[in-house]
Amino acid sequence: MTNVWLAVAVLGGLGAFFGLLLAISSKVFYVKTDERIEKVASCLNGANCGGCGYAGCSAYAAAIVEDGAPIDRCTPAGQEGVKGIAAVMGVDAVEMARMVAFVHCSGGDKAQVKYAYHGIRDCAVAAQAIGGGQRSCAYGCLGYGSCVASCRFGALSIVDGVAKVDPEKCQGCKACVETCPKHLIDLIPYGFEGAVPCANTDKGGITRKVCESGCLGCHLCEKFCPHNAIHVVDNLSVKDYSKCQNCGICAEKCPRKLIYMPHMDLTKRPGA
Amino acid sequence: MSFTGIVSIALGAILIENFIFSQFLGICPFLGVSRKVDTALGMGLAVTFVMGLASVFCWLVNTLLLVPLGLTYMQTVAYILVIAALVQFVEMFLKKSIPGLYQALGIYLPLITTNCAVLGVVLLNTQKNYDFLSSLVYGITGGIGFLIAIVLFASVRERLDLTADCPRSFEGFPIALISAGLLALAFMGFSGLKVF
């Protein structure tokens, strides 16, 4: 019988000792945290997408409270989030421009294929293959959908062999921008669908041979733009979104019908 | 404890009697946290850390308390108590003193409070009558064996996700279980290894 009581005493003693130890150490090792961090974190989207440039939502919230980081970096939370954070932090809410991803390639199946690729169906692997992938255009989309896999919001899809962004679903987290081994994706202001979907900087003649949908650098868009918002740099037309008024003249003048404007008839595109 | 003894314990824990592949302990985190190599690495490091610490403290509790009082039949429950309290304490200590390590181990630390690999290593220490140094070495190298296993498995799973050739019905978890079995088979090759 004494054995039983000994066992109870030892185990109870151990438990009490550890309980006391934990209680004391929770006081000794107490780390003071600002309660505003949690409030700010609740205003964020919570997807931990990393689009703000911090490790996750809680890291960004801590940076706002402790280091005074800018409060308009959470694209998924949008203007509502900015308002919430501004209320917690006691600062003025700033206007945030919504940015969405855009794929600077419209080639896909319209680009020539130089060899049959049978390797792992992943863009990062395929881009390491001979000649930078199976397509004749060394700049274009490989179409294996690494960006689609990286998107947490289901905003990307592969259509006719090339990645396409749904601007309504895109939250601007930049996951695809970092994934694309060809660096074809960047963020453009929401509503400017008329960006140039090509990244080929070869001379027009070469581009024409490899892809039905490539920018030739013909300068027509540059000549006719009334707002001086589109320029040809290295045989490739590049848009300046701060000047563009979305008038659509570049889209009309483009001989390859590359630039898409929402009001355009898509069936007139080459290969459509 | 001679040097060769330590080497034979270490090699045994890492390769011959690998905790995952031949003793089948700690399978839950092995399957759950092995989708990506970097998370697997974090988990493996946390397990190694806790297994080393738990070996030391449980050896102390066993030798100084349970054996003298003739209460060795309570080893399992006492060890669970020690491990749970230890992990909680280590978490608080790291948060205050070494925030860098706390960030790195982060969410994995509380997860392994009730990991059977940790309980397994301390029970095996007692079963094999290891002294203090041997217990410490067995704990740490057992953790390293876990680390190697989970990182190997995570890199296999990363490759599996990229290949589309897997039959539809085997996608995801089934093929992961099959590849875990193949890895365990490969590790069986070490069972014939004679150390000194």
PDB file of N, CA and C in Angstrom, chain A residues 57-129:
ATOM      1  N   CYS A  57       1.374  37.339 -42.999  1.00  0.00           N
ATOM      2  CA  CYS A  57       0.494  38.398 -42.515  1.00  0.00           C
ATOM      3  C   CYS A  57       0.942  38.911 -41.143  1.00  0.00           C
ATOM      4  N   SER A  58       1.311  37.993 -40.225  1.00  0.00           N
ATOM      5  CA  SER A  58       1.666  38.445 -38.884  1.00  0.00           C
ATOM      6  C   SER A  58       2.987  39.217 -38.896  1.00  0.00           C
ATOM      7  N   ALA A  59       3.909  38.812 -39.785  1.00  0.00           N
ATOM      8  CA  ALA A  59       5.179  39.541 -39.893  1.00  0.00           C
ATOM      9  C   ALA A  59       4.947  40.952 -40.416  1.00  0.00           C
ATOM     10  N   TYR A  60       4.023  41.066 -41.384  1.00  0.00           N
ATOM     11  CA  TYR A  60       3.716  42.398 -41.924  1.00  0.00           C
ATOM     12  C   TYR A  60       3.027  43.264 -40.869  1.00  0.00           C
ATOM     13  N   ALA A  61       2.097  42.642 -40.111  1.00  0.00           N
ATOM     14  CA  ALA A  61       1.412  43.389 -39.049  1.00  0.00           C
ATOM     15  C   ALA A  61       2.412  43.899 -38.016  1.00  0.00           C
ATOM     16  N   ALA A  62       3.384  43.024 -37.652  1.00  0.00           N
ATOM     17  CA  ALA A  62       4.404  43.448 -36.685  1.00  0.00           C
ATOM     18  C   ALA A  62       5.241  44.588 -37.251  1.00  0.00           C
ATOM     19  N   ALA A  63       5.544  44.527 -38.561  1.00  0.00           N
ATOM     20  CA  ALA A  63       6.347  45.574 -39.181  1.00  0.00           C
ATOM     21  C   ALA A  63       5.595  46.898 -39.205  1.00  0.00           C
ATOM     22  N   ILE A  64       4.265  46.846 -39.408  1.00  0.00           N
ATOM     23  CA  ILE A  64       3.469  48.084 -39.404  1.00  0.00           C
ATOM     24  C   ILE A  64       3.523  48.729 -38.021  1.00  0.00           C
ATOM     25  N   VAL A  65       3.296  47.912 -36.983  1.00  0.00           N
ATOM     26  CA  VAL A  65       3.203  48.458 -35.626  1.00  0.00           C
ATOM     27  C   VAL A  65       4.572  48.885 -35.109  1.00  0.00           C
ATOM     28  N   GLU A  66       5.585  48.023 -35.323  1.00  0.00           N
ATOM     29  CA  GLU A  66       6.881  48.282 -34.691  1.00  0.00           C
ATOM     30  C   GLU A  66       7.802  49.165 -35.521  1.00  0.00           C
ATOM     31  N   ASP A  67       7.810  48.971 -36.839  1.00  0.00           N
ATOM     32  CA  ASP A  67       8.762  49.713 -37.669  1.00  0.00           C
ATOM     33  C   ASP A  67       8.090  50.782 -38.526  1.00  0.00           C
ATOM     34  N   GLY A  68       6.769  50.949 -38.379  1.00  0.00           N
ATOM     35  CA  GLY A  68       6.093  51.963 -39.167  1.00  0.00           C
ATOM     36  C   GLY A  68       6.115  51.690 -40.662  1.00  0.00           C
ATOM     37  N   ALA A  69       5.965  50.415 -41.037  1.00  0.00           N
ATOM     38  CA  ALA A  69       5.940  50.068 -42.455  1.00  0.00           C
ATOM     39  C   ALA A  69       4.699  50.674 -43.112  1.00  0.00           C
ATOM     40  N   PRO A  70       4.758  50.948 -44.426  1.00  0.00           N
ATOM     41  CA  PRO A  70       3.586  51.497 -45.116  1.00  0.00           C
ATOM     42  C   PRO A  70       2.385  50.565 -44.994  1.00  0.00           C
ATOM     43  N   ILE A  71       1.182  51.164 -44.842  1.00  0.00           N
ATOM     44  CA  ILE A  71       0.015  50.345 -44.512  1.00  0.00           C
ATOM     45  C   ILE A  71      -0.742  49.876 -45.748  1.00  0.00           C
ATOM     46  N   ASP A  72      -0.291  50.238 -46.946  1.00  0.00           N
ATOM     47  CA  ASP A  72      -1.089  49.913 -48.136  1.00  0.00           C
ATOM     48  C   ASP A  72      -0.505  48.769 -48.956  1.00  0.00           C
ATOM     49  N   ARG A  73       0.217  47.860 -48.304  1.00  0.00           N
ATOM     50  CA  ARG A  73       0.878  46.811 -49.071  1.00  0.00           C
ATOM     51  C   ARG A  73       0.039  45.551 -49.236  1.00  0.00           C
ATOM     52  N   CYS A  74      -1.044  45.414 -48.479  1.00  0.00           N
ATOM     53  CA  CYS A  74      -1.824  44.177 -48.559  1.00  0.00           C
ATOM     54  C   CYS A  74      -2.858  44.299 -49.665  1.00  0.00           C
ATOM     55  N   THR A  75      -2.493  43.838 -50.865  1.00  0.00           N
ATOM     56  CA  THR A  75      -3.428  43.935 -51.982  1.00  0.00           C
ATOM     57  C   THR A  75      -4.679  43.091 -51.767  1.00  0.00           C
ATOM     58  N   PRO A  76      -4.555  41.855 -51.240  1.00  0.00           N
ATOM     59  CA  PRO A  76      -5.773  41.052 -51.070  1.00  0.00           C
ATOM     60  C   PRO A  76      -6.811  41.711 -50.159  1.00  0.00           C
ATOM     61  N   ALA A  77      -6.367  42.418 -49.108  1.00  0.00           N
ATOM     62  CA  ALA A  77      -7.329  43.051 -48.205  1.00  0.00           C
ATOM     63  C   ALA A  77      -7.916  44.315 -48.826  1.00  0.00           C
ATOM     64  N   GLY A  78      -7.170  44.923 -49.752  1.00  0.00           N
ATOM     65  CA  GLY A  78      -7.690  46.063 -50.490  1.00  0.00           C
ATOM     66  C   GLY A  78      -7.885  47.310 -49.645  1.00  0.00           C
ATOM     67  N   GLN A  79      -8.718  48.217 -50.181  1.00  0.00           N
ATOM     68  CA  GLN A  79      -8.943  49.505 -49.526  1.00  0.00           C
ATOM     69  C   GLN A  79      -9.580  49.326 -48.150  1.00  0.00           C
ATOM     70  N   GLU A  80     -10.452  48.309 -48.011  1.00  0.00           N
ATOM     71  CA  GLU A  80     -11.088  48.036 -46.716  1.00  0.00           C
ATOM     72  C   GLU A  80     -10.025  47.787 -45.645  1.00  0.00           C
ATOM     73  N   GLY A  81      -9.016  46.969 -46.015  1.00  0.00           N
ATOM     74  CA  GLY A  81      -7.938  46.657 -45.089  1.00  0.00           C
ATOM     75  C   GLY A  81      -7.169  47.896 -44.687  1.00  0.00           C
ATOM     76  N   VAL A  82      -6.872  48.745 -45.669  1.00  0.00           N
ATOM     77  CA  VAL A  82      -6.134  49.978 -45.384  1.00  0.00           C
ATOM     78  C   VAL A  82      -6.909  50.830 -44.383  1.00  0.00           C
ATOM     79  N   LYS A  83      -8.240  50.910 -44.593  1.00  0.00           N
ATOM     80  CA  LYS A  83      -9.081  51.706 -43.684  1.00  0.00           C
ATOM     81  C   LYS A  83      -9.009  51.146 -42.264  1.00  0.00           C
ATOM     82  N   GLY A  84      -9.106  49.803 -42.160  1.00  0.00           N
ATOM     83  CA  GLY A  84      -9.063  49.156 -40.856  1.00  0.00           C
ATOM     84  C   GLY A  84      -7.755  49.414 -40.137  1.00  0.00           C
ATOM     85  N   ILE A  85      -6.640  49.243 -40.877  1.00  0.00           N
ATOM     86  CA  ILE A  85      -5.325  49.444 -40.265  1.00  0.00           C
ATOM     87  C   ILE A  85      -5.162  50.902 -39.842  1.00  0.00           C
ATOM     88  N   ALA A  86      -5.626  51.821 -40.699  1.00  0.00           N
ATOM     89  CA  ALA A  86      -5.501  53.242 -40.384  1.00  0.00           C
ATOM     90  C   ALA A  86      -6.242  53.570 -39.091  1.00  0.00           C
ATOM     91  N   ALA A  87      -7.417  52.917 -38.905  1.00  0.00           N
ATOM     92  CA  ALA A  87      -8.183  53.162 -37.674  1.00  0.00           C
ATOM     93  C   ALA A  87      -7.426  52.647 -36.450  1.00  0.00           C
ATOM     94  N   VAL A  88      -6.809  51.453 -36.574  1.00  0.00           N
ATOM     95  CA  VAL A  88      -6.066  50.896 -35.440  1.00  0.00           C
ATOM     96  C   VAL A  88      -4.850  51.753 -35.124  1.00  0.00           C
ATOM     97  N   MET A  89      -4.131  52.153 -36.166  1.00  0.00           N
ATOM     98  CA  MET A  89      -2.868  52.855 -35.971  1.00  0.00           C
ATOM     99  C   MET A  89      -3.065  54.353 -35.751  1.00  0.00           C
ATOM    100  N   GLY A  90      -4.279  54.865 -35.995  1.00  0.00           N
ATOM    101  CA  GLY A  90      -4.528  56.285 -35.806  1.00  0.00           C
ATOM    102  C   GLY A  90      -3.848  57.164 -36.846  1.00  0.00           C
ATOM    103  N   VAL A  91      -3.730  56.645 -38.099  1.00  0.00           N
ATOM    104  CA  VAL A  91      -3.170  57.466 -39.170  1.00  0.00           C
ATOM    105  C   VAL A  91      -4.215  57.603 -40.277  1.00  0.00           C
ATOM    106  N   ASP A  92      -3.949  58.492 -41.248  1.00  0.00           N
ATOM    107  CA  ASP A  92      -4.875  58.697 -42.348  1.00  0.00           C
ATOM    108  C   ASP A  92      -4.799  57.511 -43.313  1.00  0.00           C
ATOM    109  N   ALA A  93      -5.982  57.101 -43.799  1.00  0.00           N
ATOM    110  CA  ALA A  93      -6.016  56.032 -44.798  1.00  0.00           C
ATOM    111  C   ALA A  93      -5.500  56.590 -46.125  1.00  0.00           C
ATOM    112  N   VAL A  94      -4.669  55.825 -46.803  1.00  0.00           N
ATOM    113  CA  VAL A  94      -4.165  56.272 -48.104  1.00  0.00           C
ATOM    114  C   VAL A  94      -4.907  55.529 -49.201  1.00  0.00           C
ATOM    115  N   GLU A  95      -5.024  56.187 -50.361  1.00  0.00           N
ATOM    116  CA  GLU A  95      -5.618  55.526 -51.525  1.00  0.00           C
ATOM    117  C   GLU A  95      -4.655  54.459 -52.003  1.00  0.00           C
ATOM    118  N   MET A  96      -5.146  53.281 -52.274  1.00  0.00           N
ATOM    119  CA  MET A  96      -4.238  52.312 -52.855  1.00  0.00           C
ATOM    120  C   MET A  96      -4.669  51.958 -54.268  1.00  0.00           C
ATOM    121  N   ALA A  97      -3.656  51.865 -55.148  1.00  0.00           N
ATOM    122  CA  ALA A  97      -3.937  51.497 -56.529  1.00  0.00           C
ATOM    123  C   ALA A  97      -3.938  49.981 -56.605  1.00  0.00           C
ATOM    124  N   ARG A  98      -5.025  49.413 -57.132  1.00  0.00           N
ATOM    125  CA  ARG A  98      -5.074  47.951 -57.239  1.00  0.00           C
ATOM    126  C   ARG A  98      -4.219  47.521 -58.428  1.00  0.00           C
ATOM    127  N   MET A  99      -3.327  46.570 -58.152  1.00  0.00           N
ATOM    128  CA  MET A  99      -2.464  46.061 -59.212  1.00  0.00           C
ATOM    129  C   MET A  99      -2.838  44.613 -59.493  1.00  0.00           C
ATOM    130  N   VAL A 100      -2.809  44.247 -60.762  1.00  0.00           N
ATOM    131  CA  VAL A 100      -3.078  42.855 -61.122  1.00  0.00           C
ATOM    132  C   VAL A 100      -1.948  42.345 -62.007  1.00  0.00           C
ATOM    133  N   ALA A 101      -1.790  41.035 -62.018  1.00  0.00           N
ATOM    134  CA  ALA A 101      -0.731  40.427 -62.823  1.00  0.00           C
ATOM    135  C   ALA A 101      -1.102  40.466 -64.304  1.00  0.00           C
ATOM    136  N   PHE A 102      -0.085  40.511 -65.136  1.00  0.00           N
ATOM    137  CA  PHE A 102      -0.302  40.477 -66.577  1.00  0.00           C
ATOM    138  C   PHE A 102       0.810  39.648 -67.211  1.00  0.00           C
ATOM    139  N   VAL A 103       0.421  38.743 -68.113  1.00  0.00           N
ATOM    140  CA  VAL A 103       1.407  37.873 -68.764  1.00  0.00           C
ATOM    141  C   VAL A 103       1.852  38.526 -70.069  1.00  0.00           C
ATOM    142  N   HIS A 104       3.127  38.838 -70.166  1.00  0.00           N
ATOM    143  CA  HIS A 104       3.625  39.502 -71.371  1.00  0.00           C
ATOM    144  C   HIS A 104       3.969  38.483 -72.452  1.00  0.00           C
ATOM    145  N   CYS A 105       3.015  37.651 -72.776  1.00  0.00           N
ATOM    146  CA  CYS A 105       3.171  36.715 -73.884  1.00  0.00           C
ATOM    147  C   CYS A 105       1.779  36.305 -74.322  1.00  0.00           C
ATOM    148  N   SER A 106       1.567  36.238 -75.627  1.00  0.00           N
ATOM    149  CA  SER A 106       0.296  35.725 -76.119  1.00  0.00           C
ATOM    150  C   SER A 106       0.561  34.654 -77.160  1.00  0.00           C
ATOM    151  N   GLY A 107       1.779  34.122 -77.141  1.00  0.00           N
ATOM    152  CA  GLY A 107       2.176  33.137 -78.157  1.00  0.00           C
ATOM    153  C   GLY A 107       1.510  31.805 -77.938  1.00  0.00           C
ATOM    154  N   GLY A 108       2.023  31.023 -77.007  1.00  0.00           N
ATOM    155  CA  GLY A 108       1.468  29.698 -76.757  1.00  0.00           C
ATOM    156  C   GLY A 108       1.512  28.852 -78.017  1.00  0.00           C
ATOM    157  N   ASP A 109       0.347  28.331 -78.408  1.00  0.00           N
ATOM    158  CA  ASP A 109       0.296  27.457 -79.581  1.00  0.00           C
ATOM    159  C   ASP A 109       0.542  28.228 -80.882  1.00  0.00           C
ATOM    160  N   LYS A 110       0.524  29.578 -80.804  1.00  0.00           N
ATOM    161  CA  LYS A 110       0.784  30.369 -82.014  1.00  0.00           C
ATOM    162  C   LYS A 110       2.279  30.504 -82.270  1.00  0.00           C
ATOM    163  N   ALA A 111       3.105  30.143 -81.284  1.00  0.00           N
ATOM    164  CA  ALA A 111       4.556  30.183 -81.486  1.00  0.00           C
ATOM    165  C   ALA A 111       5.014  28.844 -82.062  1.00  0.00           C
ATOM    166  N   GLN A 112       6.084  28.901 -82.881  1.00  0.00           N
ATOM    167  CA  GLN A 112       6.610  27.671 -83.480  1.00  0.00           C
ATOM    168  C   GLN A 112       7.244  26.795 -82.394  1.00  0.00           C
ATOM    169  N   VAL A 113       7.257  25.480 -82.671  1.00  0.00           N
ATOM    170  CA  VAL A 113       7.890  24.541 -81.747  1.00  0.00           C
ATOM    171  C   VAL A 113       9.159  24.019 -82.397  1.00  0.00           C
ATOM    172  N   LYS A 114      10.282  24.081 -81.654  1.00  0.00           N
ATOM    173  CA  LYS A 114      11.515  23.625 -82.296  1.00  0.00           C
ATOM    174  C   LYS A 114      11.827  22.167 -81.990  1.00  0.00           C
ATOM    175  N   TYR A 115      11.325  21.621 -80.896  1.00  0.00           N
ATOM    176  CA  TYR A 115      11.496  20.184 -80.663  1.00  0.00           C
ATOM    177  C   TYR A 115      10.423  19.695 -79.703  1.00  0.00           C
ATOM    178  N   ALA A 116      10.219  18.378 -79.675  1.00  0.00           N
ATOM    179  CA  ALA A 116       9.234  17.808 -78.762  1.00  0.00           C
ATOM    180  C   ALA A 116       9.886  17.619 -77.396  1.00  0.00           C
ATOM    181  N   TYR A 117       9.247  18.185 -76.379  1.00  0.00           N
ATOM    182  CA  TYR A 117       9.790  18.106 -75.027  1.00  0.00           C
ATOM    183  C   TYR A 117       9.033  17.036 -74.253  1.00  0.00           C
ATOM    184  N   HIS A 118       9.771  16.071 -73.695  1.00  0.00           N
ATOM    185  CA  HIS A 118       9.100  14.996 -72.955  1.00  0.00           C
ATOM    186  C   HIS A 118       9.524  14.963 -71.492  1.00  0.00           C
ATOM    187  N   GLY A 119      10.150  16.046 -71.017  1.00  0.00           N
ATOM    188  CA  GLY A 119      10.649  16.053 -69.636  1.00  0.00           C
ATOM    189  C   GLY A 119       9.542  16.317 -68.638  1.00  0.00           C
ATOM    190  N   ILE A 120       9.958  16.654 -67.426  1.00  0.00           N
ATOM    191  CA  ILE A 120       9.015  16.969 -66.351  1.00  0.00           C
ATOM    192  C   ILE A 120       8.197  18.188 -66.749  1.00  0.00           C
ATOM    193  N   ARG A 121       6.884  18.100 -66.553  1.00  0.00           N
ATOM    194  CA  ARG A 121       6.009  19.184 -67.014  1.00  0.00           C
ATOM    195  C   ARG A 121       5.966  20.302 -65.985  1.00  0.00           C
ATOM    196  N   ASP A 122       7.062  21.023 -65.920  1.00  0.00           N
ATOM    197  CA  ASP A 122       7.164  22.133 -64.984  1.00  0.00           C
ATOM    198  C   ASP A 122       8.020  23.195 -65.665  1.00  0.00           C
ATOM    199  N   CYS A 123       7.562  24.465 -65.605  1.00  0.00           N
ATOM    200  CA  CYS A 123       8.246  25.515 -66.360  1.00  0.00           C
ATOM    201  C   CYS A 123       9.696  25.678 -65.934  1.00  0.00           C
ATOM    202  N   ALA A 124       9.955  25.613 -64.613  1.00  0.00           N
ATOM    203  CA  ALA A 124      11.318  25.841 -64.122  1.00  0.00           C
ATOM    204  C   ALA A 124      12.261  24.787 -64.683  1.00  0.00           C
ATOM    205  N   VAL A 125      11.773  23.543 -64.814  1.00  0.00           N
ATOM    206  CA  VAL A 125      12.598  22.470 -65.363  1.00  0.00           C
ATOM    207  C   VAL A 125      12.719  22.632 -66.875  1.00  0.00           C
ATOM    208  N   ALA A 126      11.580  22.902 -67.529  1.00  0.00           N
ATOM    209  CA  ALA A 126      11.572  23.008 -68.993  1.00  0.00           C
ATOM    210  C   ALA A 126      12.443  24.166 -69.471  1.00  0.00           C
ATOM    211  N   ALA A 127      12.479  25.266 -68.684  1.00  0.00           N
ATOM    212  CA  ALA A 127      13.266  26.432 -69.085  1.00  0.00           C
ATOM    213  C   ALA A 127      14.757  26.134 -69.059  1.00  0.00           C
ATOM    214  N   GLN A 128      15.149  25.069 -68.331  1.00  0.00           N
ATOM    215  CA  GLN A 128      16.563  24.690 -68.279  1.00  0.00           C
ATOM    216  C   GLN A 128      16.936  23.780 -69.442  1.00  0.00           C
ATOM    217  N   ALA A 129      15.931  23.308 -70.203  1.00  0.00           N
ATOM    218  CA  ALA A 129      16.223  22.405 -71.325  1.00  0.00           C
ATOM    219  C   ALA A 129      16.954  23.160 -72.424  1.00  0.00           C
TER     220      ALA A 129
END
